[in-house]
PDB file of C-alpha atoms in Angstrom:
ATOM      1  CA  UNK A1442       4.651  16.457 -28.923  1.00 79.00           C
ATOM      2  CA  UNK A1443       4.685  13.377 -26.962  1.00 91.00           C
ATOM      3  CA  UNK A1444       1.700  11.387 -26.076  1.00 93.00           C
ATOM      4  CA  UNK A1445       1.490   9.675 -23.006  1.00 96.00           C
ATOM      5  CA  UNK A1446      -0.989   7.027 -21.803  1.00 97.00           C
ATOM      6  CA  UNK A1447      -2.577   7.877 -18.279  1.00 98.00           C
ATOM      7  CA  UNK A1448      -5.109   5.900 -16.336  1.00 98.00           C
ATOM      8  CA  UNK A1449      -6.863   6.152 -12.910  1.00 98.00           C
ATOM      9  CA  UNK A1450      -7.213   2.784 -11.392  1.00 98.00           C
ATOM     10  CA  UNK A1451      -9.095   2.624  -7.874  1.00 98.00           C
ATOM     11  CA  UNK A1452      -7.292  -0.512  -6.194  1.00 98.00           C
ATOM     12  CA  UNK A1453      -8.402  -2.757  -3.626  1.00 98.00           C
ATOM     13  CA  UNK A1454     -11.936  -2.607  -4.603  1.00 98.00           C
ATOM     14  CA  UNK A1455     -14.282  -3.705  -7.476  1.00 97.00           C
ATOM     15  CA  UNK A1456     -16.458  -0.603  -7.145  1.00 97.00           C
ATOM     16  CA  UNK A1457     -15.637   2.760  -8.625  1.00 97.00           C
ATOM     17  CA  UNK A1458     -14.888   5.762  -6.316  1.00 97.00           C
ATOM     18  CA  UNK A1459     -14.035   3.571  -3.490  1.00 98.00           C
ATOM     19  CA  UNK A1460     -10.506   1.908  -2.612  1.00 98.00           C
ATOM     20  CA  UNK A1461      -7.209   3.838  -3.232  1.00 98.00           C
ATOM     21  CA  UNK A1462      -6.754   5.551  -6.556  1.00 98.00           C
ATOM     22  CA  UNK A1463      -3.517   5.352  -8.158  1.00 98.00           C
ATOM     23  CA  UNK A1464      -2.411   7.110 -11.303  1.00 98.00           C
ATOM     24  CA  UNK A1465      -0.873   4.790 -13.735  1.00 98.00           C
ATOM     25  CA  UNK A1466       1.298   6.101 -16.589  1.00 98.00           C
ATOM     26  CA  UNK A1467       2.433   4.094 -19.282  1.00 98.00           C
ATOM     27  CA  UNK A1468       5.232   5.068 -22.043  1.00 95.00           C
ATOM     28  CA  UNK A1469       7.385   6.561 -19.142  1.00 97.00           C
ATOM     29  CA  UNK A1470      10.424   5.769 -20.988  1.00 97.00           C
ATOM     30  CA  UNK A1471       9.596   9.290 -22.754  1.00 96.00           C
ATOM     31  CA  UNK A1472       9.721  11.177 -19.617  1.00 97.00           C
ATOM     32  CA  UNK A1473      12.609  12.489 -16.950  1.00 97.00           C
ATOM     33  CA  UNK A1474      12.302  11.984 -13.520  1.00 97.00           C
ATOM     34  CA  UNK A1475      11.577  15.477 -13.191  1.00 98.00           C
ATOM     35  CA  UNK A1476       8.687  15.351 -15.515  1.00 97.00           C
ATOM     36  CA  UNK A1477       7.393  12.316 -13.757  1.00 98.00           C
ATOM     37  CA  UNK A1478       7.242  14.440 -10.420  1.00 98.00           C
ATOM     38  CA  UNK A1479       5.472  17.053 -12.333  1.00 97.00           C
ATOM     39  CA  UNK A1480       2.966  14.659 -13.637  1.00 97.00           C
ATOM     40  CA  UNK A1481       2.213  13.219 -10.208  1.00 98.00           C
ATOM     41  CA  UNK A1482       1.773  16.529  -8.776  1.00 97.00           C
ATOM     42  CA  UNK A1483      -0.639  17.260 -11.590  1.00 96.00           C
ATOM     43  CA  UNK A1484      -2.591  14.090 -11.178  1.00 97.00           C
ATOM     44  CA  UNK A1485      -2.598  14.915  -7.328  1.00 96.00           C
ATOM     45  CA  UNK A1486      -3.229  11.410  -6.290  1.00 97.00           C
ATOM     46  CA  UNK A1487      -1.758   9.861  -3.171  1.00 96.00           C
ATOM     47  CA  UNK A1488       0.818   7.913  -5.518  1.00 97.00           C
ATOM     48  CA  UNK A1489       1.311   7.246  -9.356  1.00 98.00           C
ATOM     49  CA  UNK A1490       3.242   4.784 -10.773  1.00 98.00           C
ATOM     50  CA  UNK A1491       5.234   4.964 -13.814  1.00 98.00           C
ATOM     51  CA  UNK A1492       6.209   2.111 -16.186  1.00 98.00           C
ATOM     52  CA  UNK A1493       9.686   1.576 -17.975  1.00 98.00           C
ATOM     53  CA  UNK A1494      11.190  -1.085 -20.020  1.00 98.00           C
ATOM     54  CA  UNK A1495      13.493  -3.497 -18.149  1.00 97.00           C
ATOM     55  CA  UNK A1496      17.083  -4.146 -19.124  1.00 93.00           C
ATOM     56  CA  UNK A1497      17.735  -6.544 -16.453  1.00 95.00           C
ATOM     57  CA  UNK A1498      17.247 -10.340 -16.434  1.00 96.00           C
ATOM     58  CA  UNK A1499      14.442 -11.653 -14.504  1.00 96.00           C
ATOM     59  CA  UNK A1500      12.735  -8.244 -14.347  1.00 98.00           C
ATOM     60  CA  UNK A1501       9.724  -7.657 -16.813  1.00 98.00           C
ATOM     61  CA  UNK A1502       9.455  -4.131 -16.157  1.00 98.00           C
ATOM     62  CA  UNK A1503      10.874  -1.298 -14.191  1.00 98.00           C
ATOM     63  CA  UNK A1504       8.422   1.213 -12.155  1.00 98.00           C
ATOM     64  CA  UNK A1505       8.894   4.250 -10.314  1.00 98.00           C
ATOM     65  CA  UNK A1506       6.649   5.669  -7.868  1.00 98.00           C
ATOM     66  CA  UNK A1507       5.877   9.270  -7.087  1.00 98.00           C
ATOM     67  CA  UNK A1508       3.552  11.081  -4.532  1.00 97.00           C
ATOM     68  CA  UNK A1509       2.657  14.649  -5.212  1.00 96.00           C
ATOM     69  CA  UNK A1510       5.854  15.696  -3.456  1.00 96.00           C
ATOM     70  CA  UNK A1511       8.310  12.727  -3.543  1.00 96.00           C
ATOM     71  CA  UNK A1512       9.861   9.818  -5.156  1.00 98.00           C
ATOM     72  CA  UNK A1513       9.206   6.663  -3.004  1.00 97.00           C
ATOM     73  CA  UNK A1514      10.723   3.127  -2.945  1.00 98.00           C
ATOM     74  CA  UNK A1515       7.395   1.122  -3.276  1.00 98.00           C
ATOM     75  CA  UNK A1516       3.704   1.766  -3.409  1.00 98.00           C
ATOM     76  CA  UNK A1517       1.369  -1.299  -2.831  1.00 98.00           C
ATOM     77  CA  UNK A1518      -1.799  -0.092  -4.278  1.00 98.00           C
ATOM     78  CA  UNK A1519      -0.067   1.424  -7.295  1.00 98.00           C
ATOM     79  CA  UNK A1520       1.519  -2.019  -8.096  1.00 98.00           C
ATOM     80  CA  UNK A1521      -2.151  -3.492  -7.805  1.00 98.00           C
ATOM     81  CA  UNK A1522      -3.489  -1.006  -9.968  1.00 98.00           C
ATOM     82  CA  UNK A1523      -0.722  -1.002 -12.659  1.00 98.00           C
ATOM     83  CA  UNK A1524      -0.693  -4.875 -12.689  1.00 98.00           C
ATOM     84  CA  UNK A1525      -4.459  -5.015 -12.901  1.00 98.00           C
ATOM     85  CA  UNK A1526      -4.366  -2.871 -15.638  1.00 98.00           C
ATOM     86  CA  UNK A1527      -1.649  -5.118 -17.501  1.00 98.00           C
ATOM     87  CA  UNK A1528      -3.588  -8.077 -17.117  1.00 98.00           C
ATOM     88  CA  UNK A1529      -7.077  -6.683 -18.107  1.00 98.00           C
ATOM     89  CA  UNK A1530      -6.486  -3.434 -20.295  1.00 97.00           C
ATOM     90  CA  UNK A1531      -3.721  -4.721 -22.155  1.00 96.00           C
ATOM     91  CA  UNK A1532      -4.411  -8.396 -22.013  1.00 96.00           C
ATOM     92  CA  UNK A1533      -1.104  -9.668 -20.561  1.00 97.00           C
ATOM     93  CA  UNK A1534      -3.217 -12.312 -18.428  1.00 96.00           C
ATOM     94  CA  UNK A1535      -3.738 -14.066 -21.819  1.00 94.00           C
ATOM     95  CA  UNK A1536       0.039 -14.647 -22.558  1.00 95.00           C
ATOM     96  CA  UNK A1537       1.477 -15.255 -18.973  1.00 96.00           C
ATOM     97  CA  UNK A1538       0.359 -15.904 -15.254  1.00 96.00           C
ATOM     98  CA  UNK A1539       2.328 -12.559 -13.995  1.00 98.00           C
ATOM     99  CA  UNK A1540       5.171 -10.305 -14.065  1.00 98.00           C
ATOM    100  CA  UNK A1541       8.172  -9.279 -12.075  1.00 98.00           C
ATOM    101  CA  UNK A1542       8.544  -5.716 -11.296  1.00 98.00           C
ATOM    102  CA  UNK A1543      11.820  -3.816 -10.551  1.00 98.00           C
ATOM    103  CA  UNK A1544      11.287  -1.196  -7.899  1.00 98.00           C
ATOM    104  CA  UNK A1545      13.392   1.008  -5.646  1.00 97.00           C
ATOM    105  CA  UNK A1546      12.678  -1.617  -3.016  1.00 97.00           C
ATOM    106  CA  UNK A1547      13.752  -4.695  -4.828  1.00 97.00           C
ATOM    107  CA  UNK A1548      12.102  -7.156  -7.390  1.00 98.00           C
ATOM    108  CA  UNK A1549       8.436  -7.585  -6.873  1.00 98.00           C
ATOM    109  CA  UNK A1550       6.719 -10.711  -8.158  1.00 98.00           C
ATOM    110  CA  UNK A1551       2.971 -10.386  -9.261  1.00 98.00           C
ATOM    111  CA  UNK A1552       0.791 -13.012 -10.208  1.00 98.00           C
ATOM    112  CA  UNK A1553      -2.811 -12.987 -11.411  1.00 98.00           C
ATOM    113  CA  UNK A1554      -5.580 -15.370 -10.232  1.00 97.00           C
ATOM    114  CA  UNK A1555      -7.982 -16.135 -12.830  1.00 96.00           C
ATOM    115  CA  UNK A1556     -11.444 -17.868 -13.030  1.00 93.00           C
ATOM    116  CA  UNK A1557     -12.849 -18.915 -16.309  1.00 90.00           C
ATOM    117  CA  UNK A1558     -10.385 -16.690 -18.040  1.00 88.00           C
ATOM    118  CA  UNK A1559     -11.033 -13.741 -16.083  1.00 95.00           C
ATOM    119  CA  UNK A1560      -8.708 -11.889 -13.487  1.00 97.00           C
ATOM    120  CA  UNK A1561     -10.224 -12.187  -9.872  1.00 97.00           C
ATOM    121  CA  UNK A1562      -7.316 -11.015  -7.845  1.00 97.00           C
ATOM    122  CA  UNK A1563      -3.917  -9.521  -8.330  1.00 98.00           C
ATOM    123  CA  UNK A1564      -1.330 -10.791  -5.867  1.00 98.00           C
ATOM    124  CA  UNK A1565       2.182  -9.085  -5.072  1.00 98.00           C
ATOM    125  CA  UNK A1566       4.921 -10.669  -2.992  1.00 98.00           C
ATOM    126  CA  UNK A1567       6.537  -8.104  -0.962  1.00 98.00           C
ATOM    127  CA  UNK A1568      10.059  -8.007  -0.017  1.00 97.00           C
ATOM    128  CA  UNK A1569      11.222  -9.784   3.272  1.00 98.00           C
ATOM    129  CA  UNK A1570       9.850  -7.824   6.215  1.00 98.00           C
ATOM    130  CA  UNK A1571      11.964  -6.313   8.882  1.00 98.00           C
ATOM    131  CA  UNK A1572      10.976  -4.684  12.123  1.00 98.00           C
ATOM    132  CA  UNK A1573      12.852  -2.377  14.482  1.00 97.00           C
ATOM    133  CA  UNK A1574      12.274  -0.431  17.683  1.00 96.00           C
ATOM    134  CA  UNK A1575      11.649   3.226  17.953  1.00 94.00           C
ATOM    135  CA  UNK A1576      11.889   5.721  20.874  1.00 92.00           C
ATOM    136  CA  UNK A1577       8.363   5.971  21.887  1.00 91.00           C
ATOM    137  CA  UNK A1578       7.000   8.725  24.274  1.00 95.00           C
ATOM    138  CA  UNK A1579       3.398   7.467  24.586  1.00 96.00           C
ATOM    139  CA  UNK A1580       2.003  11.005  25.446  1.00 97.00           C
ATOM    140  CA  UNK A1581       3.737  12.486  22.344  1.00 96.00           C
ATOM    141  CA  UNK A1582       2.570   9.551  19.990  1.00 97.00           C
ATOM    142  CA  UNK A1583      -0.935  10.062  21.432  1.00 98.00           C
ATOM    143  CA  UNK A1584      -0.942  13.702  20.673  1.00 98.00           C
ATOM    144  CA  UNK A1585       0.373  13.231  16.930  1.00 98.00           C
ATOM    145  CA  UNK A1586      -2.103  10.712  15.899  1.00 98.00           C
ATOM    146  CA  UNK A1587      -4.817  12.148  17.689  1.00 98.00           C
ATOM    147  CA  UNK A1588      -5.721   9.140  19.555  1.00 98.00           C
ATOM    148  CA  UNK A1589      -6.112   9.181  23.549  1.00 98.00           C
ATOM    149  CA  UNK A1590      -3.431   7.472  25.514  1.00 98.00           C
ATOM    150  CA  UNK A1591      -5.986   4.956  26.684  1.00 97.00           C
ATOM    151  CA  UNK A1592      -7.132   4.158  23.331  1.00 98.00           C
ATOM    152  CA  UNK A1593      -3.672   3.008  22.429  1.00 98.00           C
ATOM    153  CA  UNK A1594      -3.310  -1.110  23.054  1.00 97.00           C
ATOM    154  CA  UNK A1595      -0.555  -2.013  25.323  1.00 95.00           C
ATOM    155  CA  UNK A1596      -0.712  -5.734  24.134  1.00 94.00           C
ATOM    156  CA  UNK A1597       1.194  -4.821  21.113  1.00 96.00           C
ATOM    157  CA  UNK A1598       4.420  -2.872  20.496  1.00 97.00           C
ATOM    158  CA  UNK A1599       4.753   0.482  18.773  1.00 98.00           C
ATOM    159  CA  UNK A1600       7.264  -0.292  16.251  1.00 98.00           C
ATOM    160  CA  UNK A1601       8.590   0.226  12.693  1.00 98.00           C
ATOM    161  CA  UNK A1602       8.170  -2.375  10.159  1.00 98.00           C
ATOM    162  CA  UNK A1603       9.407  -2.427   6.513  1.00 98.00           C
ATOM    163  CA  UNK A1604       8.586  -4.557   3.336  1.00 98.00           C
ATOM    164  CA  UNK A1605       9.521  -1.865   0.883  1.00 97.00           C
ATOM    165  CA  UNK A1606       9.207   1.390   3.038  1.00 97.00           C
ATOM    166  CA  UNK A1607       9.383   1.996   6.717  1.00 98.00           C
ATOM    167  CA  UNK A1608       5.960   2.422   8.770  1.00 98.00           C
ATOM    168  CA  UNK A1609       5.426   3.246  12.251  1.00 98.00           C
ATOM    169  CA  UNK A1610       2.711   0.867  13.532  1.00 98.00           C
ATOM    170  CA  UNK A1611       0.193   1.856  16.409  1.00 98.00           C
ATOM    171  CA  UNK A1612      -2.028  -0.625  17.773  1.00 98.00           C
ATOM    172  CA  UNK A1613      -5.289   0.710  18.904  1.00 97.00           C
ATOM    173  CA  UNK A1614      -8.155  -0.851  21.052  1.00 96.00           C
ATOM    174  CA  UNK A1615     -10.918  -0.316  18.634  1.00 94.00           C
ATOM    175  CA  UNK A1616     -12.152   0.571  15.268  1.00 94.00           C
ATOM    176  CA  UNK A1617     -14.202   3.535  16.795  1.00 94.00           C
ATOM    177  CA  UNK A1618     -10.972   4.902  18.306  1.00 96.00           C
ATOM    178  CA  UNK A1619      -9.464   4.686  14.801  1.00 97.00           C
ATOM    179  CA  UNK A1620     -12.139   6.319  13.004  1.00 97.00           C
ATOM    180  CA  UNK A1621     -12.100   9.183  15.524  1.00 97.00           C
ATOM    181  CA  UNK A1622      -8.507   9.787  15.197  1.00 98.00           C
ATOM    182  CA  UNK A1623      -7.575  13.486  14.556  1.00 98.00           C
ATOM    183  CA  UNK A1624      -3.813  13.641  13.798  1.00 98.00           C
ATOM    184  CA  UNK A1625      -1.630  16.653  14.054  1.00 98.00           C
ATOM    185  CA  UNK A1626      -0.257  16.355  10.468  1.00 98.00           C
ATOM    186  CA  UNK A1627       2.459  18.978  11.102  1.00 98.00           C
ATOM    187  CA  UNK A1628       3.976  17.204  13.999  1.00 97.00           C
ATOM    188  CA  UNK A1629       3.632  13.764  12.458  1.00 98.00           C
ATOM    189  CA  UNK A1630       5.332  15.083   9.230  1.00 98.00           C
ATOM    190  CA  UNK A1631       8.201  16.260  11.224  1.00 97.00           C
ATOM    191  CA  UNK A1632       8.346  13.235  13.510  1.00 97.00           C
ATOM    192  CA  UNK A1633       8.285  10.961  10.316  1.00 97.00           C
ATOM    193  CA  UNK A1634      10.871  12.833   8.456  1.00 97.00           C
ATOM    194  CA  UNK A1635      13.169  12.756  11.409  1.00 97.00           C
ATOM    195  CA  UNK A1636      12.883   9.080  11.400  1.00 96.00           C
ATOM    196  CA  UNK A1637      12.687   8.366   7.670  1.00 97.00           C
ATOM    197  CA  UNK A1638       9.104   6.685   8.174  1.00 98.00           C
ATOM    198  CA  UNK A1639       6.854   6.982   5.124  1.00 97.00           C
ATOM    199  CA  UNK A1640       3.488   6.545   6.870  1.00 98.00           C
ATOM    200  CA  UNK A1641       1.871   6.033  10.329  1.00 98.00           C
ATOM    201  CA  UNK A1642      -0.505   3.053  10.587  1.00 98.00           C
ATOM    202  CA  UNK A1643      -3.156   2.531  13.196  1.00 98.00           C
ATOM    203  CA  UNK A1644      -4.657  -0.897  13.505  1.00 98.00           C
ATOM    204  CA  UNK A1645      -6.954  -2.949  15.514  1.00 96.00           C
ATOM    205  CA  UNK A1646      -7.833  -6.627  15.792  1.00 91.00           C
ATOM    206  CA  UNK A1647     -11.382  -5.641  17.054  1.00 74.00           C
ATOM    207  CA  UNK A1648     -13.526  -4.251  14.365  1.00 63.00           C
ATOM    208  CA  UNK A1649     -17.033  -3.679  14.534  1.00 60.00           C
ATOM    209  CA  UNK A1650     -18.835  -7.062  15.443  1.00 60.00           C
ATOM    210  CA  UNK A1651     -20.827  -7.191  12.241  1.00 68.00           C
ATOM    211  CA  UNK A1652     -18.064  -6.867   9.838  1.00 76.00           C
ATOM    212  CA  UNK A1653     -16.474  -9.965   8.096  1.00 88.00           C
ATOM    213  CA  UNK A1654     -12.617  -8.889   8.183  1.00 94.00           C
ATOM    214  CA  UNK A1655      -9.821  -9.440  10.764  1.00 95.00           C
ATOM    215  CA  UNK A1656      -8.266  -6.073  11.109  1.00 96.00           C
ATOM    216  CA  UNK A1657      -9.127  -2.598  10.619  1.00 96.00           C
ATOM    217  CA  UNK A1658      -6.443   0.066   9.685  1.00 98.00           C
ATOM    218  CA  UNK A1659      -5.885   3.825   8.867  1.00 98.00           C
ATOM    219  CA  UNK A1660      -2.897   5.411   7.533  1.00 98.00           C
ATOM    220  CA  UNK A1661      -1.480   9.133   7.674  1.00 98.00           C
ATOM    221  CA  UNK A1662       1.433   9.975   5.446  1.00 98.00           C
ATOM    222  CA  UNK A1663       2.179  13.773   5.650  1.00 98.00           C
ATOM    223  CA  UNK A1664       5.839  13.612   5.529  1.00 97.00           C
ATOM    224  CA  UNK A1665       5.481  12.285   1.673  1.00 96.00           C
ATOM    225  CA  UNK A1666       2.787  14.800   0.862  1.00 95.00           C
ATOM    226  CA  UNK A1667      -0.128  12.420   1.872  1.00 95.00           C
ATOM    227  CA  UNK A1668      -2.555  13.540   4.464  1.00 97.00           C
ATOM    228  CA  UNK A1669      -4.396  10.094   4.558  1.00 97.00           C
ATOM    229  CA  UNK A1670      -3.766   7.081   2.212  1.00 97.00           C
ATOM    230  CA  UNK A1671      -7.081   5.318   1.751  1.00 97.00           C
ATOM    231  CA  UNK A1672      -6.320   1.796   1.406  1.00 98.00           C
ATOM    232  CA  UNK A1673      -2.415   0.908   1.801  1.00 97.00           C
ATOM    233  CA  UNK A1674      -0.828  -2.278   0.260  1.00 98.00           C
ATOM    234  CA  UNK A1675       2.559  -1.407   1.463  1.00 98.00           C
ATOM    235  CA  UNK A1676       1.748  -0.510   5.041  1.00 98.00           C
ATOM    236  CA  UNK A1677      -0.677  -3.603   5.515  1.00 98.00           C
ATOM    237  CA  UNK A1678       2.069  -5.883   4.173  1.00 98.00           C
ATOM    238  CA  UNK A1679       4.472  -4.251   6.640  1.00 98.00           C
ATOM    239  CA  UNK A1680       1.737  -4.840   9.344  1.00 98.00           C
ATOM    240  CA  UNK A1681       1.586  -8.437   8.494  1.00 98.00           C
ATOM    241  CA  UNK A1682       5.505  -8.936   8.755  1.00 98.00           C
ATOM    242  CA  UNK A1683       5.135  -7.180  12.049  1.00 98.00           C
ATOM    243  CA  UNK A1684       2.630  -9.638  13.314  1.00 98.00           C
ATOM    244  CA  UNK A1685       4.681 -12.607  12.115  1.00 98.00           C
ATOM    245  CA  UNK A1686       7.977 -11.552  13.638  1.00 98.00           C
ATOM    246  CA  UNK A1687       6.374 -10.549  16.967  1.00 97.00           C
ATOM    247  CA  UNK A1688       4.845 -14.024  17.047  1.00 97.00           C
ATOM    248  CA  UNK A1689       1.351 -12.635  17.041  1.00 96.00           C
ATOM    249  CA  UNK A1690       0.350 -14.727  14.417  1.00 96.00           C
ATOM    250  CA  UNK A1691       1.459 -18.496  13.892  1.00 95.00           C
ATOM    251  CA  UNK A1692       4.962 -19.242  12.498  1.00 94.00           C
ATOM    252  CA  UNK A1693       4.272 -22.833  11.709  1.00 95.00           C
ATOM    253  CA  UNK A1694       1.221 -22.520   9.217  1.00 97.00           C
ATOM    254  CA  UNK A1695      -0.044 -20.060   6.868  1.00 98.00           C
ATOM    255  CA  UNK A1696      -2.008 -17.071   8.170  1.00 98.00           C
ATOM    256  CA  UNK A1697      -4.743 -15.488   5.866  1.00 97.00           C
ATOM    257  CA  UNK A1698      -5.946 -12.170   6.866  1.00 97.00           C
ATOM    258  CA  UNK A1699      -8.677  -9.646   5.418  1.00 97.00           C
ATOM    259  CA  UNK A1700      -8.008  -6.311   6.157  1.00 97.00           C
ATOM    260  CA  UNK A1701     -10.266  -3.250   5.947  1.00 97.00           C
ATOM    261  CA  UNK A1702      -9.389   0.334   5.323  1.00 98.00           C
ATOM    262  CA  UNK A1703     -10.761   3.509   3.962  1.00 97.00           C
ATOM    263  CA  UNK A1704     -14.003   3.710   5.742  1.00 95.00           C
ATOM    264  CA  UNK A1705     -13.171   6.879   7.866  1.00 95.00           C
ATOM    265  CA  UNK A1706     -12.718   8.976   4.543  1.00 96.00           C
ATOM    266  CA  UNK A1707     -15.449   7.461   2.369  1.00 97.00           C
ATOM    267  CA  UNK A1708     -12.989   5.208   0.383  1.00 98.00           C
ATOM    268  CA  UNK A1709     -13.594   1.628   1.789  1.00 97.00           C
ATOM    269  CA  UNK A1710     -11.507  -1.185   0.367  1.00 98.00           C
ATOM    270  CA  UNK A1711     -10.300  -4.627   1.442  1.00 97.00           C
ATOM    271  CA  UNK A1712      -6.825  -6.328   1.007  1.00 97.00           C
ATOM    272  CA  UNK A1713      -6.225 -10.042   1.495  1.00 98.00           C
ATOM    273  CA  UNK A1714      -2.885 -10.898   2.980  1.00 98.00           C
ATOM    274  CA  UNK A1715      -0.949 -14.224   3.632  1.00 98.00           C
ATOM    275  CA  UNK A1716       2.129 -14.536   5.900  1.00 98.00           C
ATOM    276  CA  UNK A1717       3.883 -17.814   4.600  1.00 98.00           C
ATOM    277  CA  UNK A1718       6.174 -19.101   7.425  1.00 98.00           C
ATOM    278  CA  UNK A1719      10.072 -19.289   6.475  1.00 96.00           C
ATOM    279  CA  UNK A1720      11.801 -19.000   9.625  1.00 95.00           C
ATOM    280  CA  UNK A1721      12.669 -15.408  10.284  1.00 94.00           C
ATOM    281  CA  UNK A1722      12.196 -14.553   6.713  1.00 97.00           C
ATOM    282  CA  UNK A1723       8.396 -14.809   5.910  1.00 98.00           C
ATOM    283  CA  UNK A1724       7.058 -14.459   2.650  1.00 98.00           C
ATOM    284  CA  UNK A1725       4.182 -11.689   2.591  1.00 98.00           C
ATOM    285  CA  UNK A1726       1.577 -11.635   0.050  1.00 98.00           C
ATOM    286  CA  UNK A1727      -0.881  -8.888  -0.655  1.00 98.00           C
ATOM    287  CA  UNK A1728      -3.816  -9.196  -2.833  1.00 98.00           C
ATOM    288  CA  UNK A1729      -6.672  -7.228  -4.248  1.00 98.00           C
ATOM    289  CA  UNK A1730      -9.013  -6.396  -7.110  1.00 98.00           C
ATOM    290  CA  UNK A1731      -9.140  -2.928  -9.123  1.00 98.00           C
ATOM    291  CA  UNK A1732     -11.422  -0.946 -11.117  1.00 98.00           C
ATOM    292  CA  UNK A1733     -10.299   1.289 -13.876  1.00 98.00           C
ATOM    293  CA  UNK A1734     -11.955   4.560 -13.902  1.00 98.00           C
ATOM    294  CA  UNK A1735     -10.483   6.804 -16.277  1.00 98.00           C
ATOM    295  CA  UNK A1736      -8.440   6.369 -19.513  1.00 98.00           C
ATOM    296  CA  UNK A1737      -6.804   9.399 -21.096  1.00 97.00           C
ATOM    297  CA  UNK A1738      -3.732  10.795 -22.861  1.00 96.00           C
ATOM    298  CA  UNK A1739      -1.439  13.363 -21.536  1.00 94.00           C
ATOM    299  CA  UNK A1740       0.014  15.541 -24.267  1.00 91.00           C
ATOM    300  CA  UNK A1741       3.443  17.065 -23.522  1.00 88.00           C
TER     301      UNK A1741
END
């Protein structure tokens, strides 16, 4: 019998039962890829991350990411969940400042920000962002995401962006319109599979006036087995790259953004994102906190 350590970690929050829950599976060198997929299905979370030893110079650990139905190259909230656990539960922050993870998208450096010996935030550097156009039928997009055509903001392009996975980014006039979105998940899944898109990400620069964040977002991923992903590190990193490459944020100074997500489904969380100018290859950093909620052992 194999005993596999398994955790639930709520990422992009410091409160249990909020943010985005990741399955974090240690001891994955004992597992086959098929078993990892079965465990991800059993955990039934949006994504689960599996920790493996590394045989590559400059890579501390290899990781694999699975939704309940698919393996994917990269997942932001699961990366935050794993590295928070390594830093705190396993005490790695007392020995080093961070780790480099080998993912299907490339090397992802992660650092721990500490105060008085306590980890305050985990920050990952995502791979260099890319953007590309997509054939857009505004009426069809409106029907797929369940947002009226006049709620889609023409000031920003509907585009694909990538910092590990391709995300379809849709600008919306208001937070209320995002919260009221009722996507056609079957049509959206078919569309995203056709164009090899991981998620469809709605965003607005006009959150409710009393709130203290810069952007509000919502994310749907039926093509990879997730109806709605509560708080998405990968998609919001891709969003920040899109904003930079489209000259919507400065290209001559560091931009820091606070992004809110998850309120529409009762899992609110926050991400802290930086775009660091570097010509056409900006450096995108995504940070957040996490909370371990379940510790257990899977017996196989």
